[in-house]
Structure formats: C-alpha cells, structure tokens
C-alpha cells in the first residue's frame, strides 16, 4: 500500500488547479494593471494548466512535474501577493504539496555547492540589510518633526519594500532551499535548518498581510502636513524591528547549528543503519550504486551550512 502522503499528492493537484482559477478570478476583478498583477495572472494560468496535466498523468511524469511546478511557485507567489493577498495562501498550498510529494534531490557537486552557498549568503545578507534600512526609515518617520522628513521616510520605505525587500526574500529562500536540499542537511532533518526555514517563510507572510498595509496607510496619511503616524507608526516600527531580530536569529542559527536532528533525521539514520546491517547472500554480487542510492547517502557527504 502506498503511503498516505503519496496518495494525497495527486488530489492536491486538482485542488491547486481550482485554487489557481479562484486566484485568476480575483486578479481579473482588480482594476489596476500593474506588472505584478500581470505576472500573477500568467503564473496562476500556467500553474492551473500544469496542475491539471500533472493530475491526469500522475503515474508517468505527473509527480516530477508537480515538484518542479511548486518549487517555482512557492517563492514566486511572494511576488504575486503584491497584486493579490490570496497568493499568501498559495505559498502554504505549494509547500504542503511539496511535502506530500516527498521530492528527493541529488547532491550538489563541490563547485556547485560553493556557488549556491555564495549566492545564498549574499542574498541573505542583503535581506538583513534591507530589514535594517526599513526599520531605520520607520523610526525616522515616527519621530521626525518636519512633514517633508516624515512623509519622505514612508515613501522611500514603501519603494524599498516593493523594489528590494520582496526580491531579496524570494532569492534568499530559493538559494537556501537549493543549498539545504543539495547537501546532507536537508530541509527537515536538523532543527536549526527547519527553524531557519520557518523564519524565512513566516516573515513574508506577515509582511504581505500586516507590514505592507501599515506602510501604505502611513504613506497616505502623511501626505497631509498635519498628519501624524500615531499608533500606526509605532506598529510599523515594531513589525520591522521584529523582522530584523528574526533575521539576526537566523544568522546565529547558521553559525551555531544547535539542537541536533529532528525525528525525520533520526528516522533516516535508522533506515540507513538497518540497510547497512542487513545480511547479504554470500554469492550475491553488489549492484552498482544508483542515482537513488547516492541521494540516500546524502548525510555522508562533506557539506556546508545553508
């Protein structure tokens, strides 16, 4: 009997196709024709079609197609959420589908690992720098006495949020997934990697629902010279400050690597130990290592932290 996770993977493709159709309807209902809305329409249109193809041809290429589709859509929907907030639900939907499909990835070569690690570190440091900058702008807008300084700080913060923060989030998460899944660390085998992933996903979810709304409100409110940030300015400062603290915590986790293995990591070690201790027939000839075997031995490779 197939595991429940495999059994649910195919019906979830039908469900995501329906979700994509709903998202397209909401996007078409909007009046603004921004580049983000156009990107979301194209992305969900392709996602609906490919999800249907994956569900119809599941036992041939459907599972691989679903894995590739949702590996791309999970970070892209951060961008789609600028046009329509329902895309934040789509992110969770894609992550659940990926977990049910249980994708397996080959090890990165030493050269590829160094390249992806350099990219991940660069984008992650950039994301932290953007969070610090936006926190400083929120403080300036909150405490500034002059109207020009107050309104200008919130206007610049809004531009940075759209033009820099969202791409930095998406690229940091994408490169982090590649580095973790392509090395011994995996995504759910070690607590510190799982904690970093939760932090990386939770920040965009909160930013898309809370922080962006606060920044937009303050940019509109302070157009009037007598407009004051008030409690909204305090809330935005606290929100961005918490993002900065969370990203610093993620940086510390990358260096310290605390807490050891999760139950999934311990289970993988137990499976390998049982496989290694099982007796072989004395006349049997060992088969050459397969691609799946190389993936299963991922914990034995030299690796670097995601």
Short mmCIF file of C-alpha atoms in Angstrom, two decimals:
data_model
loop_
_atom_site.label_atom_id
_atom_site.label_comp_id
_atom_site.label_asym_id
_atom_site.label_seq_id
_atom_site.Cartn_x
_atom_site.Cartn_y
_atom_site.Cartn_z
CA UNK A 1 0.00 0.00 0.00
CA UNK A 2 1.29 3.44 -0.87
CA UNK A 3 1.92 5.91 1.92
CA UNK A 4 -0.86 8.38 2.65
CA UNK A 5 1.41 11.26 1.65
CA UNK A 6 1.77 9.82 -1.84
CA UNK A 7 -1.98 9.10 -2.08
CA UNK A 8 -2.85 12.71 -1.25
CA UNK A 9 -0.37 14.25 -3.66
CA UNK A 10 -2.46 13.66 -6.78
CA UNK A 11 -5.79 15.03 -5.42
CA UNK A 12 -3.92 18.11 -4.21
CA UNK A 13 -3.08 18.89 -7.85
CA UNK A 14 -6.79 19.10 -8.66
CA UNK A 15 -7.28 21.30 -5.60
CA UNK A 16 -4.46 23.64 -6.57
CA UNK A 17 -5.86 23.97 -10.10
CA UNK A 18 -9.16 25.11 -8.54
CA UNK A 19 -7.28 27.49 -6.24
CA UNK A 20 -5.38 28.95 -9.22
CA UNK A 21 -8.67 29.50 -11.06
CA UNK A 22 -10.04 31.33 -7.99
CA UNK A 23 -6.91 33.48 -7.81
CA UNK A 24 -7.23 34.36 -11.50
CA UNK A 25 -10.83 35.44 -10.92
CA UNK A 26 -9.80 37.73 -8.06
CA UNK A 27 -6.90 39.15 -10.09
CA UNK A 28 -9.19 39.90 -13.04
CA UNK A 29 -11.60 41.64 -10.68
CA UNK A 30 -8.91 44.18 -9.70
CA UNK A 31 -8.81 47.48 -11.52
CA UNK A 32 -5.07 48.23 -11.50
CA UNK A 33 -2.96 46.71 -14.30
CA UNK A 34 0.41 46.61 -12.57
CA UNK A 35 3.27 44.40 -13.69
CA UNK A 36 2.77 42.29 -10.54
CA UNK A 37 -0.88 41.63 -11.45
CA UNK A 38 0.13 40.59 -14.97
CA UNK A 39 2.85 38.30 -13.57
CA UNK A 40 0.35 36.73 -11.16
CA UNK A 41 -2.20 36.15 -13.93
CA UNK A 42 0.39 34.46 -16.11
CA UNK A 43 1.81 32.44 -13.22
CA UNK A 44 -1.53 31.15 -11.99
CA UNK A 45 -2.69 30.46 -15.53
CA UNK A 46 0.37 28.28 -16.12
CA UNK A 47 0.00 26.75 -12.64
CA UNK A 48 -3.61 25.73 -13.27
CA UNK A 49 -2.78 24.11 -16.61
CA UNK A 50 0.31 22.29 -15.36
CA UNK A 51 -1.50 21.10 -12.21
CA UNK A 52 -4.21 19.54 -14.38
CA UNK A 53 -1.59 17.88 -16.59
CA UNK A 54 0.22 16.54 -13.50
CA UNK A 55 -3.02 15.13 -12.06
CA UNK A 56 -4.03 13.47 -15.34
CA UNK A 57 -0.60 11.91 -15.98
CA UNK A 58 0.42 11.28 -12.39
CA UNK A 59 1.87 7.79 -12.84
CA UNK A 60 4.15 8.89 -15.70
CA UNK A 61 5.54 12.38 -15.37
CA UNK A 62 2.93 13.99 -13.10
CA UNK A 63 4.81 13.75 -9.82
CA UNK A 64 8.00 15.25 -11.26
CA UNK A 65 6.01 17.97 -12.97
CA UNK A 66 4.24 18.80 -9.69
CA UNK A 67 7.55 19.01 -7.81
CA UNK A 68 9.09 21.35 -10.37
CA UNK A 69 5.95 23.49 -10.59
CA UNK A 70 5.61 24.07 -6.85
CA UNK A 71 9.33 24.55 -6.28
CA UNK A 72 8.96 27.52 -8.65
CA UNK A 73 5.57 28.74 -7.42
CA UNK A 74 6.39 28.67 -3.70
CA UNK A 75 8.79 31.67 -3.90
CA UNK A 76 7.12 33.33 -6.91
CA UNK A 77 3.86 33.70 -5.01
CA UNK A 78 5.62 36.14 -2.68
CA UNK A 79 5.73 38.44 -5.70
CA UNK A 80 2.16 37.59 -6.73
CA UNK A 81 0.96 38.62 -3.25
CA UNK A 82 1.75 42.25 -4.08
CA UNK A 83 -1.17 42.22 -6.51
CA UNK A 84 -3.49 39.89 -4.54
CA UNK A 85 -3.05 38.75 -0.96
CA UNK A 86 -4.63 35.34 -1.64
CA UNK A 87 -1.25 34.35 -3.09
CA UNK A 88 0.00 34.04 0.50
CA UNK A 89 -2.39 31.10 0.92
CA UNK A 90 -0.97 29.69 -2.30
CA UNK A 91 2.51 29.65 -0.78
CA UNK A 92 1.34 27.37 2.01
CA UNK A 93 -0.58 25.28 -0.53
CA UNK A 94 2.58 24.75 -2.62
CA UNK A 95 4.65 23.85 0.45
CA UNK A 96 2.09 21.25 1.54
CA UNK A 97 2.08 19.72 -1.96
CA UNK A 98 5.88 19.54 -1.97
CA UNK A 99 5.85 17.85 1.44
CA UNK A 100 3.30 15.28 0.21
CA UNK A 101 5.30 14.56 -2.95
CA UNK A 102 8.46 13.92 -0.91
CA UNK A 103 10.94 15.09 -3.53
CA UNK A 104 14.44 13.62 -3.44
CA UNK A 105 17.39 15.62 -4.69
CA UNK A 106 20.90 14.62 -5.78
CA UNK A 107 23.94 16.01 -4.03
CA UNK A 108 25.41 19.21 -5.34
CA UNK A 109 28.94 18.92 -6.67
CA UNK A 110 31.58 20.76 -4.59
CA UNK A 111 31.79 23.54 -7.18
CA UNK A 112 28.01 23.95 -7.48
CA UNK A 113 27.67 23.91 -3.71
CA UNK A 114 30.16 26.76 -3.33
CA UNK A 115 28.38 28.82 -5.99
CA UNK A 116 24.94 28.33 -4.49
CA UNK A 117 26.24 28.93 -0.97
CA UNK A 118 27.85 32.21 -2.06
CA UNK A 119 24.58 33.29 -3.67
CA UNK A 120 22.60 32.34 -0.58
CA UNK A 121 24.90 34.19 1.79
CA UNK A 122 24.88 37.27 -0.44
CA UNK A 123 21.09 37.42 -0.80
CA UNK A 124 20.56 36.67 2.91
CA UNK A 125 22.93 39.45 3.97
CA UNK A 126 21.15 41.75 1.52
CA UNK A 127 17.78 40.84 3.05
CA UNK A 128 19.10 41.62 6.53
CA UNK A 129 20.48 44.94 5.28
CA UNK A 130 17.13 45.82 3.73
CA UNK A 131 15.34 44.98 7.00
CA UNK A 132 17.72 47.25 8.95
CA UNK A 133 17.23 50.07 6.44
CA UNK A 134 13.45 49.79 6.54
CA UNK A 135 13.48 49.73 10.36
CA UNK A 136 15.59 52.91 10.39
CA UNK A 137 13.18 54.61 7.96
CA UNK A 138 10.21 53.58 10.12
CA UNK A 139 11.88 55.14 13.18
CA UNK A 140 12.68 58.32 11.23
CA UNK A 141 9.10 58.62 10.01
CA UNK A 142 7.78 58.06 13.52
CA UNK A 143 9.98 60.63 15.34
CA UNK A 144 10.57 63.25 12.60
CA UNK A 145 9.26 66.75 13.29
CA UNK A 146 9.17 68.05 9.72
CA UNK A 147 6.49 66.99 7.28
CA UNK A 148 8.99 66.54 4.44
CA UNK A 149 11.17 64.18 6.50
CA UNK A 150 8.21 62.22 7.85
CA UNK A 151 6.38 61.71 4.56
CA UNK A 152 9.64 61.16 2.63
CA UNK A 153 10.72 58.38 5.01
CA UNK A 154 7.48 56.47 4.49
CA UNK A 155 7.53 56.99 0.72
CA UNK A 156 11.10 55.65 0.45
CA UNK A 157 10.21 52.75 2.76
CA UNK A 158 7.31 51.81 0.50
CA UNK A 159 9.53 51.86 -2.61
CA UNK A 160 12.23 49.75 -0.94
CA UNK A 161 9.60 47.26 0.19
CA UNK A 162 8.40 46.66 -3.37
CA UNK A 163 11.64 47.01 -5.32
CA UNK A 164 14.23 45.47 -2.97
CA UNK A 165 12.74 43.64 0.01
CA UNK A 166 10.47 41.26 -1.90
CA UNK A 167 13.14 40.17 -4.46
CA UNK A 168 15.65 39.72 -1.61
CA UNK A 169 13.19 37.50 0.27
CA UNK A 170 12.42 35.35 -2.75
CA UNK A 171 16.05 34.91 -3.85
CA UNK A 172 17.25 34.15 -0.32
CA UNK A 173 14.59 31.46 0.13
CA UNK A 174 15.22 29.91 -3.31
CA UNK A 175 19.00 29.69 -2.84
CA UNK A 176 18.54 28.43 0.74
CA UNK A 177 16.31 25.60 -0.47
CA UNK A 178 18.86 24.59 -3.11
CA UNK A 179 21.75 24.60 -0.61
CA UNK A 180 19.85 22.68 2.09
CA UNK A 181 18.27 20.07 -0.20
CA UNK A 182 21.52 19.58 -2.13
CA UNK A 183 23.63 18.79 0.95
CA UNK A 184 23.47 16.47 3.95
CA UNK A 185 21.47 18.99 5.97
CA UNK A 186 18.19 18.53 4.13
CA UNK A 187 15.18 20.69 4.97
CA UNK A 188 13.62 18.86 7.94
CA UNK A 189 16.46 16.65 9.18
CA UNK A 190 18.01 19.18 11.58
CA UNK A 191 16.17 21.52 13.92
CA UNK A 192 18.29 24.55 13.10
CA UNK A 193 17.61 24.23 9.35
CA UNK A 194 13.89 23.76 9.96
CA UNK A 195 13.84 26.81 12.27
CA UNK A 196 15.57 28.91 9.61
CA UNK A 197 13.03 27.79 7.02
CA UNK A 198 10.11 28.68 9.32
CA UNK A 199 11.61 32.14 9.92
CA UNK A 200 12.21 32.69 6.19
CA UNK A 201 8.62 31.76 5.28
CA UNK A 202 6.87 33.50 8.19
CA UNK A 203 8.43 36.91 7.53
CA UNK A 204 6.96 37.30 4.01
CA UNK A 205 3.60 36.03 5.22
CA UNK A 206 3.46 38.69 7.94
CA UNK A 207 4.96 41.32 5.64
CA UNK A 208 2.36 40.66 2.97
CA UNK A 209 -0.60 40.88 5.35
CA UNK A 210 0.48 43.37 8.03
CA UNK A 211 3.62 45.36 7.20
CA UNK A 212 2.65 46.37 3.66
CA UNK A 213 -0.79 47.55 4.82
CA UNK A 214 0.78 49.64 7.59
CA UNK A 215 3.34 51.18 5.22
CA UNK A 216 0.67 52.04 2.64
CA UNK A 217 -1.54 53.62 5.32
CA UNK A 218 1.30 55.77 6.66
CA UNK A 219 2.37 56.90 3.18
CA UNK A 220 -1.21 58.10 2.52
CA UNK A 221 -1.74 59.54 5.99
CA UNK A 222 1.39 61.70 5.99
CA UNK A 223 0.61 63.37 2.66
CA UNK A 224 -1.27 65.89 4.78
CA UNK A 225 1.26 68.17 6.54
CA UNK A 226 -0.67 67.81 9.80
CA UNK A 227 -0.92 64.03 9.52
CA UNK A 228 0.83 62.13 12.31
CA UNK A 229 1.96 58.46 12.34
CA UNK A 230 0.48 57.83 15.77
CA UNK A 231 -0.04 54.23 16.84
CA UNK A 232 0.28 53.01 13.24
CA UNK A 233 3.84 54.36 13.11
CA UNK A 234 4.67 52.51 16.34
CA UNK A 235 3.15 49.30 14.96
CA UNK A 236 5.18 49.53 11.74
CA UNK A 237 8.40 50.16 13.66
CA UNK A 238 7.72 47.18 15.93
CA UNK A 239 6.88 44.95 12.95
CA UNK A 240 10.05 45.82 11.02
CA UNK A 241 12.15 45.59 14.18
CA UNK A 242 10.85 42.07 14.79
CA UNK A 243 11.80 41.13 11.21
CA UNK A 244 15.33 42.37 11.83
CA UNK A 245 15.62 40.41 15.08
CA UNK A 246 14.30 37.26 13.39
CA UNK A 247 16.84 37.56 10.57
CA UNK A 248 19.65 38.05 13.08
CA UNK A 249 18.42 34.91 14.88
CA UNK A 250 18.53 33.05 11.57
CA UNK A 251 22.12 34.20 11.08
CA UNK A 252 23.08 32.94 14.54
CA UNK A 253 21.44 29.58 13.81
CA UNK A 254 23.58 29.23 10.69
CA UNK A 255 26.74 29.68 12.74
CA UNK A 256 25.87 27.75 15.93
CA UNK A 257 23.76 24.92 14.39
CA UNK A 258 22.07 23.88 17.69
CA UNK A 259 19.61 21.16 18.79
CA UNK A 260 20.70 18.19 16.66
CA UNK A 261 18.44 16.04 14.47
CA UNK A 262 14.68 16.05 14.17
CA UNK A 263 12.68 12.79 14.29
CA UNK A 264 12.78 12.71 10.47
CA UNK A 265 16.56 12.96 10.57
CA UNK A 266 16.82 10.22 13.20
CA UNK A 267 14.50 8.03 11.13
CA UNK A 268 16.71 8.48 8.05
CA UNK A 269 19.78 7.45 10.07
CA UNK A 270 17.94 4.39 11.42
CA UNK A 271 16.89 3.32 7.93
CA UNK A 272 20.48 3.58 6.66
CA UNK A 273 21.77 1.66 9.68
CA UNK A 274 19.24 -1.14 9.13
CA UNK A 275 20.14 -1.27 5.46
CA UNK A 276 23.85 -1.46 6.20
CA UNK A 277 23.45 -4.23 8.83
CA UNK A 278 21.16 -6.47 6.75
CA UNK A 279 22.95 -9.72 5.72
CA UNK A 280 23.77 -10.35 2.09
CA UNK A 281 23.79 -13.64 0.25
CA UNK A 282 27.42 -14.87 0.05
CA UNK A 283 27.21 -15.40 -3.71
CA UNK A 284 25.42 -12.17 -4.49
CA UNK A 285 27.22 -9.51 -6.47
CA UNK A 286 26.63 -5.96 -5.25
CA UNK A 287 24.84 -3.81 -7.79
CA UNK A 288 26.45 -0.60 -8.95
CA UNK A 289 25.33 2.48 -6.98
CA UNK A 290 22.22 4.03 -8.44
CA UNK A 291 21.15 7.63 -8.50
CA UNK A 292 18.65 6.99 -5.69
CA UNK A 293 21.38 5.40 -3.59
CA UNK A 294 23.56 8.47 -3.97
CA UNK A 295 20.68 10.57 -2.78
CA UNK A 296 20.07 8.29 0.21
CA UNK A 297 23.73 8.66 1.22
CA UNK A 298 23.43 12.41 1.36
CA UNK A 299 24.25 12.55 5.09
CA UNK A 300 27.65 11.04 4.47
CA UNK A 301 28.89 13.81 2.25
CA UNK A 302 31.01 16.80 3.20
CA UNK A 303 28.67 19.78 3.30
CA UNK A 304 28.36 23.42 4.21
CA UNK A 305 25.56 25.13 6.06
CA UNK A 306 22.68 26.56 4.08
#
